[in-house]
Tab-separated table of C-alpha atoms in Angstrom:
chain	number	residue	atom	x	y	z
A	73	UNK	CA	155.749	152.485	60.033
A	74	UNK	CA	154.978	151.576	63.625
A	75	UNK	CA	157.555	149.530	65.407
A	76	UNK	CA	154.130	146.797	66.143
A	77	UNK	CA	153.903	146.078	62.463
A	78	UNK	CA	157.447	145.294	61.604
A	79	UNK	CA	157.231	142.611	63.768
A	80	UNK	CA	155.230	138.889	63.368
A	81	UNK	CA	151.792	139.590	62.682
A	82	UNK	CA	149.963	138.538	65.029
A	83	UNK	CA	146.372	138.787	64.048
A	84	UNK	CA	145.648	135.589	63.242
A	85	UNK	CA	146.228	134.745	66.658
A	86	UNK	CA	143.883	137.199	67.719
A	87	UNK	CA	141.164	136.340	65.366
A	88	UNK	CA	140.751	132.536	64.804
A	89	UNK	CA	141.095	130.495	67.798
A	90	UNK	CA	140.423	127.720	65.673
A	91	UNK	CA	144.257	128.387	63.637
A	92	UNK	CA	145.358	128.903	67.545
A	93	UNK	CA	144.618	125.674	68.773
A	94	UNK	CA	145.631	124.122	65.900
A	95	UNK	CA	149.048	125.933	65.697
A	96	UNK	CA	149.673	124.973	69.541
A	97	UNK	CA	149.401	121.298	68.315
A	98	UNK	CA	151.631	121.627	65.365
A	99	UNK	CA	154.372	122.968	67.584
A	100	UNK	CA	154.336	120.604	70.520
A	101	UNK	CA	154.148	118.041	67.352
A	102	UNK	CA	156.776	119.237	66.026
A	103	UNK	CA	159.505	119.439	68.651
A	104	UNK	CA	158.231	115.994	69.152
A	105	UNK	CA	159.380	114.858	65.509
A	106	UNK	CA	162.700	117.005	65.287
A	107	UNK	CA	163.560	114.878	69.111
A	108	UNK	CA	162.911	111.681	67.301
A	109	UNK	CA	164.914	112.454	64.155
A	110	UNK	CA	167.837	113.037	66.611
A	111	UNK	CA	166.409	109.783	68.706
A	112	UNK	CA	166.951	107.797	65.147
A	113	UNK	CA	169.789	108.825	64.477
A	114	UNK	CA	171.659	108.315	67.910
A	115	UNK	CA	170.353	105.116	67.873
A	116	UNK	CA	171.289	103.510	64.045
A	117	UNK	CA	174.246	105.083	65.148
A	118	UNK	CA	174.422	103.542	68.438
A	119	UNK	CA	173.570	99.733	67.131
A	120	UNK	CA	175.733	99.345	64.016
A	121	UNK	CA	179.046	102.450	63.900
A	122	UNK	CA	178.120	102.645	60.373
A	123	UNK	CA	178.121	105.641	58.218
A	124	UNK	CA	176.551	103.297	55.247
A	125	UNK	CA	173.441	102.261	58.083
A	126	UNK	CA	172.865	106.143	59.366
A	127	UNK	CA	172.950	107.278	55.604
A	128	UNK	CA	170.045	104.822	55.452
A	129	UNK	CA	168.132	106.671	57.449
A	130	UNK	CA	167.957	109.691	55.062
A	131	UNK	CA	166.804	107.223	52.746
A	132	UNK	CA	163.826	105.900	54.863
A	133	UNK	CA	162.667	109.498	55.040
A	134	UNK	CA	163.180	110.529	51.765
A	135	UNK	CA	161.759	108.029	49.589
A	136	UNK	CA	158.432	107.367	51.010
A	137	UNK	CA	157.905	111.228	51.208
A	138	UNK	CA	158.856	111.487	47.647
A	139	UNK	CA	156.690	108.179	46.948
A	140	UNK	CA	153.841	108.477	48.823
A	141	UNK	CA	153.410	112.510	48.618
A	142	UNK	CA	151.693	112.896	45.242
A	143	UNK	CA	149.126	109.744	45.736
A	144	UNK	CA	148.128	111.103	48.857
A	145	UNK	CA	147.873	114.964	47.609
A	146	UNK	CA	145.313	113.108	44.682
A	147	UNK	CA	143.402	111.538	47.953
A	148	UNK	CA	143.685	115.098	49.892
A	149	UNK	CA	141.628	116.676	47.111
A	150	UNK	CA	138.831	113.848	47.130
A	151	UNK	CA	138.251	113.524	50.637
A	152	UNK	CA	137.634	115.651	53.726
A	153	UNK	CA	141.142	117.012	54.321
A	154	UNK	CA	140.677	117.254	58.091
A	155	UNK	CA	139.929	113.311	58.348
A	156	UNK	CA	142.730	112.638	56.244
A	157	UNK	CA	145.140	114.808	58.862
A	158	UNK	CA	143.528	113.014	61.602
A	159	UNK	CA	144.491	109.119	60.095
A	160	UNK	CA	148.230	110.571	59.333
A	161	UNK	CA	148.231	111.895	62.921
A	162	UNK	CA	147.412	109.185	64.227
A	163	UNK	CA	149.375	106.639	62.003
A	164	UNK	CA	152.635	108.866	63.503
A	165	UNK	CA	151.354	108.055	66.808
A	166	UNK	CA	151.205	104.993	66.403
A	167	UNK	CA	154.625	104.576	64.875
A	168	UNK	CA	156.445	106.484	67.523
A	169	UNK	CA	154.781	104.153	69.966
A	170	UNK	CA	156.202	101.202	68.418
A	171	UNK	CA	159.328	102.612	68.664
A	172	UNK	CA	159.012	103.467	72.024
A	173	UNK	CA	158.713	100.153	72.667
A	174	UNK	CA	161.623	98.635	70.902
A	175	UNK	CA	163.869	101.392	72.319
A	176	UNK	CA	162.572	100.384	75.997
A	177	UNK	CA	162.924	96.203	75.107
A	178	UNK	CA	166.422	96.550	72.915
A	179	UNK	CA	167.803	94.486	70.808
A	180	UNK	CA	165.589	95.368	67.743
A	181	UNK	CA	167.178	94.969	64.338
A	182	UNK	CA	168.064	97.717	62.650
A	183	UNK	CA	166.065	97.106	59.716
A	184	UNK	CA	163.209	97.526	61.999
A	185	UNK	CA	163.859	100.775	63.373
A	186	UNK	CA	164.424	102.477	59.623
A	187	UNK	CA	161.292	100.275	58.682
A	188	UNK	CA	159.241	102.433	61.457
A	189	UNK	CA	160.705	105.326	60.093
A	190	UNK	CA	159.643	104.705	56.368
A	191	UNK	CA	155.811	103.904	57.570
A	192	UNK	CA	155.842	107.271	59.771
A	193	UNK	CA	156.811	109.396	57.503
A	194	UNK	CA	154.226	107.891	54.724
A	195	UNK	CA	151.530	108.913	57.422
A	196	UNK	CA	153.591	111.729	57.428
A	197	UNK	CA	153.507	112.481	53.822
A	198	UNK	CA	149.641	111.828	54.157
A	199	UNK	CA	148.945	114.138	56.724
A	200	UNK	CA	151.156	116.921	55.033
A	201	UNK	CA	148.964	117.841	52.108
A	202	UNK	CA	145.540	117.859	53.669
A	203	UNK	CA	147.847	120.516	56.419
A	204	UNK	CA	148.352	122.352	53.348
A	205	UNK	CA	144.819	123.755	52.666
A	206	UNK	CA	144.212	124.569	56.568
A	207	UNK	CA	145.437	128.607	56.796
A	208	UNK	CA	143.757	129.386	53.526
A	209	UNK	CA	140.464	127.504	54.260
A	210	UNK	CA	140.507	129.083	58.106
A	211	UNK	CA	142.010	132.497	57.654
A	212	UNK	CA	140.866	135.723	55.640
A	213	UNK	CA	142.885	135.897	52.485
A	214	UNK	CA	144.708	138.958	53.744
A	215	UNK	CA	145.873	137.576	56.550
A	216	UNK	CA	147.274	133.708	55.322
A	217	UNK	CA	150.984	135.070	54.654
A	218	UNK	CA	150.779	135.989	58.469
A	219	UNK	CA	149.222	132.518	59.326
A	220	UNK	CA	152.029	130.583	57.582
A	221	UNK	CA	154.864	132.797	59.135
A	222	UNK	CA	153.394	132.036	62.506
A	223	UNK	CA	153.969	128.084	61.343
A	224	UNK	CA	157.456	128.965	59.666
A	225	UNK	CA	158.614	130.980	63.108
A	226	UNK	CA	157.958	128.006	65.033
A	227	UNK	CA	158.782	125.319	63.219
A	228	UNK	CA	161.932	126.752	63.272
A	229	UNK	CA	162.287	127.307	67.076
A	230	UNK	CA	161.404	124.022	67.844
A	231	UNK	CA	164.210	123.004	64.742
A	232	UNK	CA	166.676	125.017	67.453
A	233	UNK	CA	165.090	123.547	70.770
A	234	UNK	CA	163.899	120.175	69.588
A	235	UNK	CA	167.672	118.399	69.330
A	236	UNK	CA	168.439	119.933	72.405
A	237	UNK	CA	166.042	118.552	74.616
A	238	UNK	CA	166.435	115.513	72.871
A	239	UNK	CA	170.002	115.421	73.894
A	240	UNK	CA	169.140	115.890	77.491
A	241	UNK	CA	166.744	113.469	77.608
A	242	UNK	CA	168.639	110.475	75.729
A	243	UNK	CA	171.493	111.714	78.304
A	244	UNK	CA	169.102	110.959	81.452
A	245	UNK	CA	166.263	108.819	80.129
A	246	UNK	CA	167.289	106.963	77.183
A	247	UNK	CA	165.929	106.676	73.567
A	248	UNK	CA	162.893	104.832	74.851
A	249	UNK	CA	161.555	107.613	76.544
A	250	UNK	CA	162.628	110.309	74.038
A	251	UNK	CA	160.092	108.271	71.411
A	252	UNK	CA	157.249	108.273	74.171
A	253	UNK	CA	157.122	112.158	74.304
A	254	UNK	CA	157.350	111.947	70.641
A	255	UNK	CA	154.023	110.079	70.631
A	256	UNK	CA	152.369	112.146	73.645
A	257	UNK	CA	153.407	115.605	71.575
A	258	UNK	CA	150.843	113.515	69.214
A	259	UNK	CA	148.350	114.005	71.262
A	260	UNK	CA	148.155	117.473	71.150
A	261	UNK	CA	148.456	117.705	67.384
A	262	UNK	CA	145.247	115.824	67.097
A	263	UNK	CA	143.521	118.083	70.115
A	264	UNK	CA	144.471	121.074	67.412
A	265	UNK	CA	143.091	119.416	64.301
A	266	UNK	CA	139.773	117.659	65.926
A	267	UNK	CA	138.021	120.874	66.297
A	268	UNK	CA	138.733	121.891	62.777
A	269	UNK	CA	134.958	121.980	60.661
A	270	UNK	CA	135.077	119.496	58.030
A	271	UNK	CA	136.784	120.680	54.993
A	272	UNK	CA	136.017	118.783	51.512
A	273	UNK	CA	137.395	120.427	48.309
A	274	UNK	CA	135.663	123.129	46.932
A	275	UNK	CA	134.909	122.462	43.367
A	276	UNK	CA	135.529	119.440	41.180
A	277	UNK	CA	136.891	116.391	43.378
A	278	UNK	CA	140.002	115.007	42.053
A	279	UNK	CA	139.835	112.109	39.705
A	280	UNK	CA	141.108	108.664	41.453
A	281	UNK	CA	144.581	107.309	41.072
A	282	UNK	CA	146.958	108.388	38.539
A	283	UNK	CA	144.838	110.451	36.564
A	284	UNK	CA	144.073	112.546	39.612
A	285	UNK	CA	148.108	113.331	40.111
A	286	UNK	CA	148.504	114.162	36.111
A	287	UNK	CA	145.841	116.598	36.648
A	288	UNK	CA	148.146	117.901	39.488
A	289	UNK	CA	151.289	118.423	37.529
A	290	UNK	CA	149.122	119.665	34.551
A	291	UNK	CA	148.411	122.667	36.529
A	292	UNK	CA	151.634	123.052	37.901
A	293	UNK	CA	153.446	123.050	34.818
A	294	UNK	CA	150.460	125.482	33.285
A	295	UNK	CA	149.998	127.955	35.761
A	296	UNK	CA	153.210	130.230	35.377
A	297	UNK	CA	153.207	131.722	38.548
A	298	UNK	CA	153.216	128.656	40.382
A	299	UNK	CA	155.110	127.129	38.586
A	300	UNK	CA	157.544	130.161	38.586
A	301	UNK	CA	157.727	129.687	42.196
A	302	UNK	CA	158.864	126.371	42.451
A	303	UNK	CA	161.157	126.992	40.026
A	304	UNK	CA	162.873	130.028	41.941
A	305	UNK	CA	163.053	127.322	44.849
A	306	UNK	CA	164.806	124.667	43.002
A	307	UNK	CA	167.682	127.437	41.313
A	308	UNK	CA	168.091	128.232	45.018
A	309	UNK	CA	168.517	124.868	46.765
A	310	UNK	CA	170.027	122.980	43.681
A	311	UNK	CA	172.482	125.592	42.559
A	312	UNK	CA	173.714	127.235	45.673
A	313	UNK	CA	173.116	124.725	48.438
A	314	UNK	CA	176.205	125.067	51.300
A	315	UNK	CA	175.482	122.494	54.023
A	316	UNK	CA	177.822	119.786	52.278
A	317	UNK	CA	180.403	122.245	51.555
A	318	UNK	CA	180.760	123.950	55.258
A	319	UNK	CA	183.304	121.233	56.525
A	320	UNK	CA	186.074	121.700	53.607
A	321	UNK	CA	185.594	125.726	53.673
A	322	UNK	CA	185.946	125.399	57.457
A	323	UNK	CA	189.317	123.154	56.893
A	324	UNK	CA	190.077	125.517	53.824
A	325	UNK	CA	189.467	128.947	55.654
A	326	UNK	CA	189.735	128.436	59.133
A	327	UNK	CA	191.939	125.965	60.360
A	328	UNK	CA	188.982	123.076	60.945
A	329	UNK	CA	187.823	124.343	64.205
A	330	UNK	CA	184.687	122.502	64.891
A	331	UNK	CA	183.238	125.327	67.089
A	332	UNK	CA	183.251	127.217	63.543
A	333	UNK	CA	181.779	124.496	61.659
A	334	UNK	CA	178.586	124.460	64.219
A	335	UNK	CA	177.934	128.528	64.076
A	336	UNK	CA	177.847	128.206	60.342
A	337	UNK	CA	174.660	125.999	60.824
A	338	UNK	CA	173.820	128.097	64.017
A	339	UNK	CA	174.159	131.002	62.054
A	340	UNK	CA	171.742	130.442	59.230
A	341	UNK	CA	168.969	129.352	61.291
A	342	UNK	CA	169.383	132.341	63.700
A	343	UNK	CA	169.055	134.487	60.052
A	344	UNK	CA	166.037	132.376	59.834
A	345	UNK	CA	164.339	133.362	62.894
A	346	UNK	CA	165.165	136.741	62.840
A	347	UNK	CA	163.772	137.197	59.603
A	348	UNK	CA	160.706	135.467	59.959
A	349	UNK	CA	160.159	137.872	63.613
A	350	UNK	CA	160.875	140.857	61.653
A	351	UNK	CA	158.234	139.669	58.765
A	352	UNK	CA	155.490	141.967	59.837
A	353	UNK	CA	155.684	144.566	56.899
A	354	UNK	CA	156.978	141.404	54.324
A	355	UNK	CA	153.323	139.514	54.968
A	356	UNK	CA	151.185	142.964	55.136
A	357	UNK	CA	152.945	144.279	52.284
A	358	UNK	CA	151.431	141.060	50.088
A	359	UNK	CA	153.256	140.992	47.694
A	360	UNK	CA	155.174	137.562	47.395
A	361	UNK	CA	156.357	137.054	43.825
A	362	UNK	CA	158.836	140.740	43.895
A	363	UNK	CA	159.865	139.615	47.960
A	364	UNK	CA	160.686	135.964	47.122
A	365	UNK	CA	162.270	137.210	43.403
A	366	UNK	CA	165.267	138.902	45.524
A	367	UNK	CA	164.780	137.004	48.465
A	368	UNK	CA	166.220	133.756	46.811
A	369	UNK	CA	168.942	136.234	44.798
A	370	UNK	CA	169.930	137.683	47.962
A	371	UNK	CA	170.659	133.873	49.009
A	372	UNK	CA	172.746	132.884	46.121
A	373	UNK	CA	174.418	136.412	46.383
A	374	UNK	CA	175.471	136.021	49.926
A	375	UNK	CA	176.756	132.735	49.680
A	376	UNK	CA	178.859	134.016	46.516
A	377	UNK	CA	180.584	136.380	48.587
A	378	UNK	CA	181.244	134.208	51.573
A	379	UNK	CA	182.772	131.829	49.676
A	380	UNK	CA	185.253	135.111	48.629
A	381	UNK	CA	185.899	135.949	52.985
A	382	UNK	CA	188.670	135.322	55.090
A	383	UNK	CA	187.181	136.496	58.046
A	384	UNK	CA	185.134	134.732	60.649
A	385	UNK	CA	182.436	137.139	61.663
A	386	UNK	CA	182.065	138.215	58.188
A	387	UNK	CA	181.369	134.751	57.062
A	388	UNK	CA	178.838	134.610	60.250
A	389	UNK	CA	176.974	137.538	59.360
A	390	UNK	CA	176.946	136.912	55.524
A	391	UNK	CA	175.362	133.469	56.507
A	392	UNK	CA	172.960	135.013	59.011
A	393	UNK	CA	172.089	137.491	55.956
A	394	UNK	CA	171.389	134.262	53.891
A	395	UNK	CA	169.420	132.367	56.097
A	396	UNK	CA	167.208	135.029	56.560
A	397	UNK	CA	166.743	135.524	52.622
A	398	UNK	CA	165.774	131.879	52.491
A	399	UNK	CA	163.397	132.293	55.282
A	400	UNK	CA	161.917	135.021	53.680
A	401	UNK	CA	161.772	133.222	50.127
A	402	UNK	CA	160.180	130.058	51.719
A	403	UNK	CA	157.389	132.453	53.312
A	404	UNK	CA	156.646	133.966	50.289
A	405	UNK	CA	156.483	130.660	48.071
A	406	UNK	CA	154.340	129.483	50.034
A	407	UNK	CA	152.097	132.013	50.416
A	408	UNK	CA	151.904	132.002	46.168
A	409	UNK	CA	151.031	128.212	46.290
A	410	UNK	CA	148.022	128.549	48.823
A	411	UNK	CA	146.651	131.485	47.842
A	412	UNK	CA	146.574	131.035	43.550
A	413	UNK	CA	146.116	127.677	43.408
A	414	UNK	CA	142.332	126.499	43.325
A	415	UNK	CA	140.963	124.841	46.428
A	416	UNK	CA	140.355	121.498	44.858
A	417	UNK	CA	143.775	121.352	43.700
A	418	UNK	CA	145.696	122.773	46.812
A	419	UNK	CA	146.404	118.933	48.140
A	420	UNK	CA	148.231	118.297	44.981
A	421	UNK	CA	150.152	121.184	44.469
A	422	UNK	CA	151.566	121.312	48.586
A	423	UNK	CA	152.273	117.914	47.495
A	424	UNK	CA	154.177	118.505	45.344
A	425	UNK	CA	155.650	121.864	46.956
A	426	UNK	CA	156.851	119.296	49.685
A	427	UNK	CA	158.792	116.834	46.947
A	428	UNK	CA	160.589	120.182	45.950
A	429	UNK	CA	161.827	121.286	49.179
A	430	UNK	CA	162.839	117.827	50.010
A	431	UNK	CA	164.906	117.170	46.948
A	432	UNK	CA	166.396	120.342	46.210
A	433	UNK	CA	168.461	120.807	49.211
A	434	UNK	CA	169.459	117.294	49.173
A	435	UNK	CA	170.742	117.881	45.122
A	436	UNK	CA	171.688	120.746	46.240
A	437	UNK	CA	174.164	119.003	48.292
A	438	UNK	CA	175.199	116.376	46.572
A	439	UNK	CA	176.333	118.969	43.653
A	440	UNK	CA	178.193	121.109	45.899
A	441	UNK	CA	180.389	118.097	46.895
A	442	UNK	CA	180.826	117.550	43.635
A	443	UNK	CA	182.179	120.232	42.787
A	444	UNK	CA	183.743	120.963	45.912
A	445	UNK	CA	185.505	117.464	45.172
A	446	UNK	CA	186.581	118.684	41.653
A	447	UNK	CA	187.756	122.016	42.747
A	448	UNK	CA	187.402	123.540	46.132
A	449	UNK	CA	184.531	124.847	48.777
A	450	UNK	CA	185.318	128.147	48.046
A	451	UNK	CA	184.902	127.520	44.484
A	452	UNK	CA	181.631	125.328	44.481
A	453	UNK	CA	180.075	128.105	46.993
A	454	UNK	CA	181.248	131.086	44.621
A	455	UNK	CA	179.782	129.252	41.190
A	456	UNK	CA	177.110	128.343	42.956
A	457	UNK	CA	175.760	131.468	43.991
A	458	UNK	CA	176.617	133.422	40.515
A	459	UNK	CA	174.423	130.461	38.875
A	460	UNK	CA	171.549	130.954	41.394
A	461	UNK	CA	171.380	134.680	41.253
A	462	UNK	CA	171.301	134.209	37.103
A	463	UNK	CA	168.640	131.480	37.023
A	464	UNK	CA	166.345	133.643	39.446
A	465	UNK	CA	166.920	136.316	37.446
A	466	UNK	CA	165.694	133.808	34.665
A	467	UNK	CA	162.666	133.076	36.144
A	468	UNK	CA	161.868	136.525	36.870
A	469	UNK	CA	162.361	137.981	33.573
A	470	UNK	CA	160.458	134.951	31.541
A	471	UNK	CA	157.865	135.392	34.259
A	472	UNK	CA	156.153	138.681	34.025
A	473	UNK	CA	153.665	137.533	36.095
A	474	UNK	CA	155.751	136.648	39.173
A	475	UNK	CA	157.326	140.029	39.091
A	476	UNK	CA	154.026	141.621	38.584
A	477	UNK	CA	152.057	139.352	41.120
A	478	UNK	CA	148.823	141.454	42.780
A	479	UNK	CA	148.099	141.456	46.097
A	480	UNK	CA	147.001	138.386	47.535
A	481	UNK	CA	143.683	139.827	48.349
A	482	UNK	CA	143.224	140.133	44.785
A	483	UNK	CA	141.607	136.943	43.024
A	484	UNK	CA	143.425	134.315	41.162
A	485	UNK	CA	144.018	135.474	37.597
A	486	UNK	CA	142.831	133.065	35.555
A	487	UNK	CA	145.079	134.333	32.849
A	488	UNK	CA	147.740	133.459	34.428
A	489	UNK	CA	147.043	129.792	34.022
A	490	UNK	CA	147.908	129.240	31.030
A	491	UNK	CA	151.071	127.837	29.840
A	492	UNK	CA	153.630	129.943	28.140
């Protein structure tokens, strides 16, 4: 193999200046969100010193994402998707203005700052599933696990760069001014979706309401190898989930040193990145179900065995090893949603995709502490991983069809919708 293809593909890049301009927006859009996440959070923290009130925050994201996310996939795949993206886009705009303004006036209430987070992020939740049927709709099929590692790469160098700069600028500037660049990097999001063509659902329109979003989770929990996938995702993030447990290890391993507590988080994005750069012969190979299969049992494995080290670097490196098998896994999960679920579906089932990444980390979390709290970090990380690696390897072998997925240039099996 040729050192060009075992990095990024590229191609899309190449071929689709339409997918180009729109991933330009998405980036500068996206540094502008991870700056005002920071922004928030500075600032709740700022006003009231409380842990309860910057907890709340989490909570004003969370629940109108969860809330809003399958109503809106329902609308997604009745309307044209591109006009929906444009009204969330612009709804976020408008929200980030607002706070702009109370951050340059003071003296808002804190109740108003987490209530402009909970409307943003239900235009947010809007916009998300109509983004979800963009690469397939624009892209060849062959070519749409390259398109959404392009996204995944940087999304997560503007995850690395985006709390940065927003600490520089709240440092010289101040949060009001940290919220206007939030809601110029707006701007540019809607330059990359206005050219899009329209794009209504192919097929049967979605029924209105909630009959439209039980049609939704009909499929889901019908078609096994979708379903398989967010399945594999969830025994990942809810069984062997280490964010909450990093502090104790750290105090349990090595001596509480906060400059260790940071790599650990440095460390799994860098995994991460490097994973998703060095994707090249993951996306051309196409096939996702085998790569995200040991992807996500590579994950649980590594974080099994550092919660066995004593050593530093080896704890770094088994970290960096896990964050790029989650990379990896997320890549190819997503790749299985867009590309074998139908068209006039797709706005559901990202929907829905979206719910699970949100709330599996954050269970994910919450039972590591748990049993963290009951036990010990090591302990919590060790079970933890043992249970994910034996509930992927659950999925995998009750899902012959996940192990066995085609290319994704092959068409959707219809067999494969069926429930088991």
């Amino acid at each position: 193999m040729s050192l060009s293809r075992t990095f990024l593909d590229v191609r899309p890049l190449r071929t689709s200046p339409v997918f180009r301009r729109l991933l330009f927006g998405r980036t500068v859009s996206t540094l502008g969100s991870f700056m005002t996440m920071v922004t928030v959070m500075y600032q709740v923290w700022d006003m009231t010193h409380s842990a309860v009130w910057s907890g709340a925050v989490g909570v004003a994201q969370a629940v109108p994402m969860v809330a809003v996310s399958l109503f809106a996939g329902a609308w997604v795949d009745r309307a044209d998707r591109r006009r929906v993206y444009l009204t969330g886009t612009v709804g976020s705009a408008v929200c980030s203005l607002l706070l702009a303004v109370q951050g340059f006036a003071g003296h808002a209430p804190v109740a108003v700052v987490l209530l402009l987070v909970a409307v943003q992020t239900s235009f947010a939740a809007l916009g998300a599933p109509a983004a979800g049927v963009f690469v397939p709709r624009l892209l060849p099929k062959e070519q749409v696990a390259a398109g959404l590692a392009l996204q995944q790469v940087t999304g997560q160098a503007m995850m690395l760069v985006g709390p940065a700069v927003a600490g520089v600028v709240l440092g010289w500037w101040g949060i009001g001014v940290c919220y206007l660049l939030d809601t110029l990097s707006f701007t540019m999001s809607f330059y990359g979706a206005y050219g899009l063509p329209a794009l209504p659902p192919e097929g049967e329109k979605s029924r209105p309401g909630v009959h439209g979003v039980l049609d939704g989770l009909r499929f889901l929990t019908g078609h096994r190898v979708v379903r398989g996938a967010l399945l594999t995702d969830l025994a990942a993030t809810v069984l062997s989930m280490p964010v909450s447990m990093f502090p104790l290890v750290n105090d349990e391993r090595f001596g509480g040193d906060p400059r260790t507590l940071g790599l650990f988080l440095s460390a799994l994005a860098v995994g991460g990145v490097a994973a998703t750069v060095l994707s090249g012969p993951v996306t051309r190979l196409a096939r996702p179900g085998p790569v995200m299969l040991c992807a996500s049992a590579t994950w649980g494995a590594s974080l099994a065995v550092f919660g066995l080290t004593t050593s530093a670097w080896a704890g770094l490196a088994l970290l960096a090893l896990a964050g790029a098998a989650d990379a990896l896994a997320v890549l190819s999960r997503t790749t299985i949603v867009q590309t074998r679920t139908p068209d006039a579906l797709l706005g559901r089932v990202t929907a829905a995709e979206m719910i699970v990444g949100q709330a599996g980390p954050h269970l994910g979390n919450l039972r590591g502490g748990l049993v963290a709290g009951w036990s010990s970090g090591a302990t919590a990380l060790i079970t933890g991983g043992l249970l994910c690696v034996a509930a992927v390897g659950y999925v995998g072998a009750s899902t012959p069809e996940l192990r066995a997925l085609p290319p994704t240039t092959d068409p959707i099996d219809e067999g494969s919708l069926e429930g088991s």
